[in-house]
Amino acid sequence: ECVYETLEDAGYTRESLGSTPGMGPGGNVGVYVGVMYEEYQLYGAQETMLGRPMALAGSPASIANRVSYFCNFHGPSMAVDTMCSSSLTTIHLACQSLQQGECEAAIAGGVNVSIHPNKYLMLGQGKFASSKGRCESFGIGGDGYVPGEGVGAVLLKPLAKAIADGDQIYGVIKGTAVNHGGKTNGYNVPSPNAQARVIGRAFQKAGIDPRTISYLEAHGTGTSLGDPIEMTGLTKAFQA
């Protein structure tokens, strides 16, 4: 089992986390970052076309690698782009890394910024964006979502170690599971059966009774296509 907490509440600095006994020189701490929309290079192309040559890096790996560099962390360091599931996928990968002994602590999270009009043009063309400027998840008449900006990260450690270190523990991750919908009616169309299977696998790995679950966080894109599929997947998983 892994737990999640924050660096601030745990009272860690980059030096103290990196010098925790047993972590070795520099700290065997992993960094996993979920990210989407790497559009900085578009500004470089625009400036170059205007006669002001400018090369801007477009590698999302720099997000994770700069954290590892700044903090002198020696664990795995990577950026992950699985679109809307990127942040949760980083937590899944970080937990696996902890369980396999690749690192003794991990920072996992995600960042999403809106830096260029291309993002909104793409969302509009693909009919992902709400025509009303409001997201109405699981509501009647919803036709899209509204993108937001934010960054968040949690510190992951094995439960026994967090207890021994006296950390502020926010929650225990009992199990995680990841899959893909495969071939459906369209590239942007999710699969209710695949969603049911991945939820079922998470139940099994966590070893919990689904009847004890009292709270769910959902994707909830606020669309007439995606929301019913998500509800169907949840229903199938709990019915089983």
PDB file of C-alpha atoms in Angstrom:
ATOM      1  CA  GLU A   1       0.000   0.000   0.000  1.00  0.00           C
ATOM      2  CA  CYS A   2       1.158   3.517  -0.795  1.00  0.00           C
ATOM      3  CA  VAL A   3       0.104   6.731   0.910  1.00  0.00           C
ATOM      4  CA  TYR A   4      -0.069  10.264  -0.391  1.00  0.00           C
ATOM      5  CA  GLU A   5       0.844  13.419   1.454  1.00  0.00           C
ATOM      6  CA  THR A   6       2.442  16.755   0.659  1.00  0.00           C
ATOM      7  CA  LEU A   7       5.998  17.963   1.057  1.00  0.00           C
ATOM      8  CA  GLU A   8       4.823  21.009   3.000  1.00  0.00           C
ATOM      9  CA  ASP A   9       2.707  19.192   5.589  1.00  0.00           C
ATOM     10  CA  ALA A  10       5.347  16.511   6.007  1.00  0.00           C
ATOM     11  CA  GLY A  11       7.898  19.231   6.714  1.00  0.00           C
ATOM     12  CA  TYR A  12      10.286  18.054   4.017  1.00  0.00           C
ATOM     13  CA  THR A  13      12.694  20.208   2.080  1.00  0.00           C
ATOM     14  CA  ARG A  14      14.612  19.014  -0.970  1.00  0.00           C
ATOM     15  CA  GLU A  15      17.629  18.486   1.284  1.00  0.00           C
ATOM     16  CA  SER A  16      15.853  16.537   4.008  1.00  0.00           C
ATOM     17  CA  LEU A  17      13.909  14.349   1.594  1.00  0.00           C
ATOM     18  CA  GLY A  18      17.065  13.665  -0.362  1.00  0.00           C
ATOM     19  CA  SER A  19      19.042  12.792   2.754  1.00  0.00           C
ATOM     20  CA  THR A  20      16.470  10.561   4.448  1.00  0.00           C
ATOM     21  CA  PRO A  21      18.296   7.513   5.877  1.00  0.00           C
ATOM     22  CA  GLY A  22      18.237   4.602   3.465  1.00  0.00           C
ATOM     23  CA  MET A  23      17.712   6.706   0.368  1.00  0.00           C
ATOM     24  CA  GLY A  24      21.392   6.957  -0.505  1.00  0.00           C
ATOM     25  CA  PRO A  25      23.326  10.003  -1.754  1.00  0.00           C
ATOM     26  CA  GLY A  26      21.080  12.495  -3.481  1.00  0.00           C
ATOM     27  CA  GLY A  27      17.916  10.688  -2.525  1.00  0.00           C
ATOM     28  CA  ASN A  28      16.305   7.788  -4.361  1.00  0.00           C
ATOM     29  CA  VAL A  29      13.186   9.847  -5.066  1.00  0.00           C
ATOM     30  CA  GLY A  30      11.189   9.448  -8.278  1.00  0.00           C
ATOM     31  CA  VAL A  31       9.413  12.249 -10.140  1.00  0.00           C
ATOM     32  CA  TYR A  32       6.407  11.526 -12.348  1.00  0.00           C
ATOM     33  CA  VAL A  33       4.622  14.378 -14.132  1.00  0.00           C
ATOM     34  CA  GLY A  34       1.455  14.234 -16.218  1.00  0.00           C
ATOM     35  CA  VAL A  35       1.274  16.881 -18.938  1.00  0.00           C
ATOM     36  CA  MET A  36      -0.632  17.667 -22.119  1.00  0.00           C
ATOM     37  CA  TYR A  37      -0.620  20.491 -24.698  1.00  0.00           C
ATOM     38  CA  GLU A  38       3.070  21.230 -25.264  1.00  0.00           C
ATOM     39  CA  GLU A  39       2.499  24.409 -27.298  1.00  0.00           C
ATOM     40  CA  TYR A  40       5.457  26.629 -26.444  1.00  0.00           C
ATOM     41  CA  GLN A  41       7.072  25.815 -29.785  1.00  0.00           C
ATOM     42  CA  LEU A  42       4.182  27.499 -31.590  1.00  0.00           C
ATOM     43  CA  TYR A  43       5.398  30.831 -30.239  1.00  0.00           C
ATOM     44  CA  GLY A  44       8.869  30.095 -31.527  1.00  0.00           C
ATOM     45  CA  ALA A  45       7.495  29.332 -34.997  1.00  0.00           C
ATOM     46  CA  GLN A  46       5.478  32.570 -34.986  1.00  0.00           C
ATOM     47  CA  GLU A  47       8.472  34.666 -33.988  1.00  0.00           C
ATOM     48  CA  THR A  48      10.654  32.967 -36.589  1.00  0.00           C
ATOM     49  CA  MET A  49       8.111  33.723 -39.334  1.00  0.00           C
ATOM     50  CA  LEU A  50       8.208  37.379 -38.276  1.00  0.00           C
ATOM     51  CA  GLY A  51      11.964  37.464 -38.833  1.00  0.00           C
ATOM     52  CA  ARG A  52      12.950  36.968 -35.205  1.00  0.00           C
ATOM     53  CA  PRO A  53      14.380  33.428 -35.096  1.00  0.00           C
ATOM     54  CA  MET A  54      13.571  31.812 -31.786  1.00  0.00           C
ATOM     55  CA  ALA A  55      13.895  28.157 -30.821  1.00  0.00           C
ATOM     56  CA  LEU A  56      11.781  27.052 -27.869  1.00  0.00           C
ATOM     57  CA  ALA A  57      12.079  23.594 -26.357  1.00  0.00           C
ATOM     58  CA  GLY A  58       9.022  21.378 -26.657  1.00  0.00           C
ATOM     59  CA  SER A  59      10.084  18.387 -24.587  1.00  0.00           C
ATOM     60  CA  PRO A  60       7.726  17.678 -21.674  1.00  0.00           C
ATOM     61  CA  ALA A  61      10.461  15.549 -20.096  1.00  0.00           C
ATOM     62  CA  SER A  62      12.083  18.791 -18.958  1.00  0.00           C
ATOM     63  CA  ILE A  63       9.279  19.334 -16.440  1.00  0.00           C
ATOM     64  CA  ALA A  64      10.177  16.221 -14.468  1.00  0.00           C
ATOM     65  CA  ASN A  65      13.899  16.417 -15.132  1.00  0.00           C
ATOM     66  CA  ARG A  66      14.201  19.992 -13.865  1.00  0.00           C
ATOM     67  CA  VAL A  67      12.573  18.949 -10.578  1.00  0.00           C
ATOM     68  CA  SER A  68      14.983  16.037 -10.209  1.00  0.00           C
ATOM     69  CA  TYR A  69      17.903  18.319 -11.119  1.00  0.00           C
ATOM     70  CA  PHE A  70      16.889  21.092  -8.722  1.00  0.00           C
ATOM     71  CA  CYS A  71      16.255  18.723  -5.824  1.00  0.00           C
ATOM     72  CA  ASN A  72      19.119  16.334  -6.627  1.00  0.00           C
ATOM     73  CA  PHE A  73      16.778  13.343  -6.782  1.00  0.00           C
ATOM     74  CA  HIS A  74      18.182  10.153  -8.303  1.00  0.00           C
ATOM     75  CA  GLY A  75      15.026   8.116  -8.802  1.00  0.00           C
ATOM     76  CA  PRO A  76      13.138   7.676 -12.099  1.00  0.00           C
ATOM     77  CA  SER A  77      12.163  11.001 -13.674  1.00  0.00           C
ATOM     78  CA  MET A  78       9.644  11.146 -16.490  1.00  0.00           C
ATOM     79  CA  ALA A  79       6.758  13.028 -18.062  1.00  0.00           C
ATOM     80  CA  VAL A  80       3.648  11.105 -19.097  1.00  0.00           C
ATOM     81  CA  ASP A  81       1.001  12.101 -21.633  1.00  0.00           C
ATOM     82  CA  THR A  82      -2.075   9.883 -21.645  1.00  0.00           C
ATOM     83  CA  MET A  83      -4.321  12.877 -22.328  1.00  0.00           C
ATOM     84  CA  CYS A  84      -6.990  13.446 -19.656  1.00  0.00           C
ATOM     85  CA  SER A  85      -5.756  10.563 -17.511  1.00  0.00           C
ATOM     86  CA  SER A  86      -2.147  11.769 -17.338  1.00  0.00           C
ATOM     87  CA  SER A  87      -2.044  12.751 -13.649  1.00  0.00           C
ATOM     88  CA  LEU A  88      -3.679   9.549 -12.437  1.00  0.00           C
ATOM     89  CA  THR A  89      -1.387   7.517 -14.683  1.00  0.00           C
ATOM     90  CA  THR A  90       1.653   9.112 -13.047  1.00  0.00           C
ATOM     91  CA  ILE A  91       0.360   7.994  -9.649  1.00  0.00           C
ATOM     92  CA  HIS A  92      -0.136   4.470 -11.027  1.00  0.00           C
ATOM     93  CA  LEU A  93       3.434   4.378 -12.378  1.00  0.00           C
ATOM     94  CA  ALA A  94       4.896   5.883  -9.203  1.00  0.00           C
ATOM     95  CA  CYS A  95       3.155   3.274  -7.038  1.00  0.00           C
ATOM     96  CA  GLN A  96       4.530   0.511  -9.251  1.00  0.00           C
ATOM     97  CA  SER A  97       8.013   1.993  -8.952  1.00  0.00           C
ATOM     98  CA  LEU A  98       7.730   2.065  -5.161  1.00  0.00           C
ATOM     99  CA  GLN A  99       6.462  -1.511  -5.041  1.00  0.00           C
ATOM    100  CA  GLN A 100       9.316  -2.709  -7.261  1.00  0.00           C
ATOM    101  CA  GLY A 101      11.938  -0.896  -5.190  1.00  0.00           C
ATOM    102  CA  GLU A 102      13.012   1.475  -7.980  1.00  0.00           C
ATOM    103  CA  CYS A 103      12.622   4.382  -5.572  1.00  0.00           C
ATOM    104  CA  GLU A 104      11.852   4.832  -1.897  1.00  0.00           C
ATOM    105  CA  ALA A 105       9.641   7.893  -2.306  1.00  0.00           C
ATOM    106  CA  ALA A 106       8.050   9.556  -5.307  1.00  0.00           C
ATOM    107  CA  ILE A 107       6.529  12.861  -6.283  1.00  0.00           C
ATOM    108  CA  ALA A 108       3.646  12.447  -8.719  1.00  0.00           C
ATOM    109  CA  GLY A 109       1.184  14.895 -10.182  1.00  0.00           C
ATOM    110  CA  GLY A 110       0.293  16.941 -13.201  1.00  0.00           C
ATOM    111  CA  VAL A 111       0.279  20.385 -14.770  1.00  0.00           C
ATOM    112  CA  ASN A 112      -2.085  21.945 -17.276  1.00  0.00           C
ATOM    113  CA  VAL A 113      -1.676  25.454 -18.676  1.00  0.00           C
ATOM    114  CA  SER A 114      -3.413  27.411 -21.410  1.00  0.00           C
ATOM    115  CA  ILE A 115      -0.683  29.330 -23.204  1.00  0.00           C
ATOM    116  CA  HIS A 116      -1.750  29.507 -26.855  1.00  0.00           C
ATOM    117  CA  PRO A 117      -5.049  29.952 -28.784  1.00  0.00           C
ATOM    118  CA  ASN A 118      -4.338  26.713 -30.643  1.00  0.00           C
ATOM    119  CA  LYS A 119      -5.636  24.762 -27.638  1.00  0.00           C
ATOM    120  CA  TYR A 120      -9.047  26.411 -27.823  1.00  0.00           C
ATOM    121  CA  LEU A 121      -9.204  26.204 -31.605  1.00  0.00           C
ATOM    122  CA  MET A 122      -8.534  22.471 -31.416  1.00  0.00           C
ATOM    123  CA  LEU A 123     -11.103  21.905 -28.667  1.00  0.00           C
ATOM    124  CA  GLY A 124     -13.670  23.887 -30.623  1.00  0.00           C
ATOM    125  CA  GLN A 125     -13.035  22.043 -33.874  1.00  0.00           C
ATOM    126  CA  GLY A 126     -13.294  18.695 -32.113  1.00  0.00           C
ATOM    127  CA  LYS A 127     -16.505  19.752 -30.351  1.00  0.00           C
ATOM    128  CA  PHE A 128     -14.937  19.150 -26.937  1.00  0.00           C
ATOM    129  CA  ALA A 129     -15.472  22.702 -25.681  1.00  0.00           C
ATOM    130  CA  SER A 130     -18.751  23.774 -24.110  1.00  0.00           C
ATOM    131  CA  SER A 131     -20.720  26.189 -26.274  1.00  0.00           C
ATOM    132  CA  LYS A 132     -22.052  27.885 -23.110  1.00  0.00           C
ATOM    133  CA  GLY A 133     -18.744  28.418 -21.376  1.00  0.00           C
ATOM    134  CA  ARG A 134     -19.894  26.102 -18.586  1.00  0.00           C
ATOM    135  CA  CYS A 135     -19.311  22.407 -17.967  1.00  0.00           C
ATOM    136  CA  GLU A 136     -22.433  20.518 -16.917  1.00  0.00           C
ATOM    137  CA  SER A 137     -21.100  17.102 -15.976  1.00  0.00           C
ATOM    138  CA  PHE A 138     -23.825  14.436 -16.007  1.00  0.00           C
ATOM    139  CA  GLY A 139     -26.378  17.172 -16.634  1.00  0.00           C
ATOM    140  CA  ILE A 140     -29.047  17.526 -19.298  1.00  0.00           C
ATOM    141  CA  GLY A 141     -27.992  19.641 -22.252  1.00  0.00           C
ATOM    142  CA  GLY A 142     -24.246  19.553 -21.652  1.00  0.00           C
ATOM    143  CA  ASP A 143     -22.217  19.716 -24.853  1.00  0.00           C
ATOM    144  CA  GLY A 144     -18.631  19.991 -23.667  1.00  0.00           C
ATOM    145  CA  TYR A 145     -16.220  21.060 -20.986  1.00  0.00           C
ATOM    146  CA  VAL A 146     -14.230  24.174 -20.101  1.00  0.00           C
ATOM    147  CA  PRO A 147     -10.456  23.700 -19.764  1.00  0.00           C
ATOM    148  CA  GLY A 148      -8.834  24.975 -16.596  1.00  0.00           C
ATOM    149  CA  GLU A 149      -5.285  25.614 -15.466  1.00  0.00           C
ATOM    150  CA  GLY A 150      -3.614  24.068 -12.492  1.00  0.00           C
ATOM    151  CA  VAL A 151      -0.710  22.162 -11.022  1.00  0.00           C
ATOM    152  CA  GLY A 152      -0.712  19.632  -8.224  1.00  0.00           C
ATOM    153  CA  ALA A 153       1.582  16.967  -6.829  1.00  0.00           C
ATOM    154  CA  VAL A 154       1.624  14.490  -3.974  1.00  0.00           C
ATOM    155  CA  LEU A 155       4.428  12.743  -2.147  1.00  0.00           C
ATOM    156  CA  LEU A 156       4.058   8.957  -2.267  1.00  0.00           C
ATOM    157  CA  LYS A 157       5.664   6.557   0.183  1.00  0.00           C
ATOM    158  CA  PRO A 158       5.047   3.024   1.411  1.00  0.00           C
ATOM    159  CA  LEU A 159       2.489   3.095   4.234  1.00  0.00           C
ATOM    160  CA  ALA A 160       4.786   1.534   6.835  1.00  0.00           C
ATOM    161  CA  LYS A 161       7.533   4.059   6.092  1.00  0.00           C
ATOM    162  CA  ALA A 162       5.155   7.025   6.281  1.00  0.00           C
ATOM    163  CA  ILE A 163       3.918   5.866   9.668  1.00  0.00           C
ATOM    164  CA  ALA A 164       7.453   5.300  10.905  1.00  0.00           C
ATOM    165  CA  ASP A 165       8.490   8.777   9.720  1.00  0.00           C
ATOM    166  CA  GLY A 166       5.519  10.416  11.449  1.00  0.00           C
ATOM    167  CA  ASP A 167       4.227  11.920   8.219  1.00  0.00           C
ATOM    168  CA  GLN A 168       0.894  13.677   7.708  1.00  0.00           C
ATOM    169  CA  ILE A 169      -1.017  11.054   5.700  1.00  0.00           C
ATOM    170  CA  TYR A 170      -3.898  12.218   3.507  1.00  0.00           C
ATOM    171  CA  GLY A 171      -4.939   8.845   2.194  1.00  0.00           C
ATOM    172  CA  VAL A 172      -3.982   5.270   1.434  1.00  0.00           C
ATOM    173  CA  ILE A 173      -3.857   4.042  -2.170  1.00  0.00           C
ATOM    174  CA  LYS A 174      -5.152   0.471  -1.969  1.00  0.00           C
ATOM    175  CA  GLY A 175      -4.802  -0.325  -5.662  1.00  0.00           C
ATOM    176  CA  THR A 176      -4.579   1.153  -9.157  1.00  0.00           C
ATOM    177  CA  ALA A 177      -5.351  -0.116 -12.646  1.00  0.00           C
ATOM    178  CA  VAL A 178      -4.894   1.239 -16.174  1.00  0.00           C
ATOM    179  CA  ASN A 179      -6.192   0.119 -19.563  1.00  0.00           C
ATOM    180  CA  HIS A 180      -7.337   1.398 -22.973  1.00  0.00           C
ATOM    181  CA  GLY A 181     -10.663   1.199 -24.738  1.00  0.00           C
ATOM    182  CA  GLY A 182      -9.152  -0.260 -27.888  1.00  0.00           C
ATOM    183  CA  LYS A 183     -11.207  -0.183 -31.090  1.00  0.00           C
ATOM    184  CA  THR A 184     -14.533   1.615 -30.605  1.00  0.00           C
ATOM    185  CA  ASN A 185     -16.966   3.554 -32.807  1.00  0.00           C
ATOM    186  CA  GLY A 186     -14.460   6.394 -32.999  1.00  0.00           C
ATOM    187  CA  TYR A 187     -11.052   7.528 -31.787  1.00  0.00           C
ATOM    188  CA  ASN A 188     -12.648   9.868 -29.240  1.00  0.00           C
ATOM    189  CA  VAL A 189     -15.352   7.401 -28.154  1.00  0.00           C
ATOM    190  CA  PRO A 190     -14.650   5.568 -24.864  1.00  0.00           C
ATOM    191  CA  SER A 191     -15.620   1.955 -24.233  1.00  0.00           C
ATOM    192  CA  PRO A 192     -18.063   1.207 -21.388  1.00  0.00           C
ATOM    193  CA  ASN A 193     -16.911  -2.413 -21.281  1.00  0.00           C
ATOM    194  CA  ALA A 194     -13.244  -1.459 -20.994  1.00  0.00           C
ATOM    195  CA  GLN A 195     -14.070   1.065 -18.294  1.00  0.00           C
ATOM    196  CA  ALA A 196     -16.011  -1.570 -16.362  1.00  0.00           C
ATOM    197  CA  ARG A 197     -13.073  -3.980 -16.623  1.00  0.00           C
ATOM    198  CA  VAL A 198     -10.474  -1.511 -15.368  1.00  0.00           C
ATOM    199  CA  ILE A 199     -12.681  -0.519 -12.417  1.00  0.00           C
ATOM    200  CA  GLY A 200     -13.206  -4.188 -11.614  1.00  0.00           C
ATOM    201  CA  ARG A 201      -9.453  -4.804 -11.717  1.00  0.00           C
ATOM    202  CA  ALA A 202      -8.911  -1.896  -9.336  1.00  0.00           C
ATOM    203  CA  PHE A 203     -11.466  -3.422  -6.936  1.00  0.00           C
ATOM    204  CA  GLN A 204      -9.666  -6.768  -7.056  1.00  0.00           C
ATOM    205  CA  LYS A 205      -6.185  -5.322  -6.593  1.00  0.00           C
ATOM    206  CA  ALA A 206      -7.368  -3.197  -3.676  1.00  0.00           C
ATOM    207  CA  GLY A 207      -9.092  -6.164  -2.064  1.00  0.00           C
ATOM    208  CA  ILE A 208     -12.106  -4.110  -1.021  1.00  0.00           C
ATOM    209  CA  ASP A 209     -15.846  -4.685  -1.063  1.00  0.00           C
ATOM    210  CA  PRO A 210     -17.332  -2.336  -3.687  1.00  0.00           C
ATOM    211  CA  ARG A 211     -20.345  -1.887  -1.398  1.00  0.00           C
ATOM    212  CA  THR A 212     -18.124   0.079   0.984  1.00  0.00           C
ATOM    213  CA  ILE A 213     -17.346   2.768  -1.616  1.00  0.00           C
ATOM    214  CA  SER A 214     -19.145   6.000  -0.735  1.00  0.00           C
ATOM    215  CA  TYR A 215     -17.458   8.500  -3.058  1.00  0.00           C
ATOM    216  CA  LEU A 216     -16.398   8.492  -6.700  1.00  0.00           C
ATOM    217  CA  GLU A 217     -14.500  10.986  -8.843  1.00  0.00           C
ATOM    218  CA  ALA A 218     -15.392  10.758 -12.519  1.00  0.00           C
ATOM    219  CA  HIS A 219     -14.187  12.155 -15.814  1.00  0.00           C
ATOM    220  CA  GLY A 220     -17.512  13.891 -16.485  1.00  0.00           C
ATOM    221  CA  THR A 221     -16.796  15.735 -19.732  1.00  0.00           C
ATOM    222  CA  GLY A 222     -20.318  17.087 -19.787  1.00  0.00           C
ATOM    223  CA  THR A 223     -21.148  15.618 -23.200  1.00  0.00           C
ATOM    224  CA  SER A 224     -24.144  13.586 -24.346  1.00  0.00           C
ATOM    225  CA  LEU A 225     -21.751  10.891 -25.622  1.00  0.00           C
ATOM    226  CA  GLY A 226     -19.101  10.578 -22.910  1.00  0.00           C
ATOM    227  CA  ASP A 227     -21.139  10.946 -19.720  1.00  0.00           C
ATOM    228  CA  PRO A 228     -23.629   8.113 -20.409  1.00  0.00           C
ATOM    229  CA  ILE A 229     -20.751   5.802 -21.378  1.00  0.00           C
ATOM    230  CA  GLU A 230     -19.018   6.578 -18.105  1.00  0.00           C
ATOM    231  CA  MET A 231     -22.203   5.889 -16.131  1.00  0.00           C
ATOM    232  CA  THR A 232     -22.664   2.614 -18.051  1.00  0.00           C
ATOM    233  CA  GLY A 233     -19.103   1.530 -17.237  1.00  0.00           C
ATOM    234  CA  LEU A 234     -19.587   2.278 -13.549  1.00  0.00           C
ATOM    235  CA  THR A 235     -22.921   0.467 -13.503  1.00  0.00           C
ATOM    236  CA  LYS A 236     -21.458  -2.615 -15.177  1.00  0.00           C
ATOM    237  CA  ALA A 237     -18.539  -2.689 -12.712  1.00  0.00           C
ATOM    238  CA  PHE A 238     -20.751  -2.441  -9.629  1.00  0.00           C
ATOM    239  CA  GLN A 239     -23.350  -4.860 -10.965  1.00  0.00           C
ATOM    240  CA  ALA A 240     -20.675  -7.517 -11.371  1.00  0.00           C
TER     241      ALA A 240
END
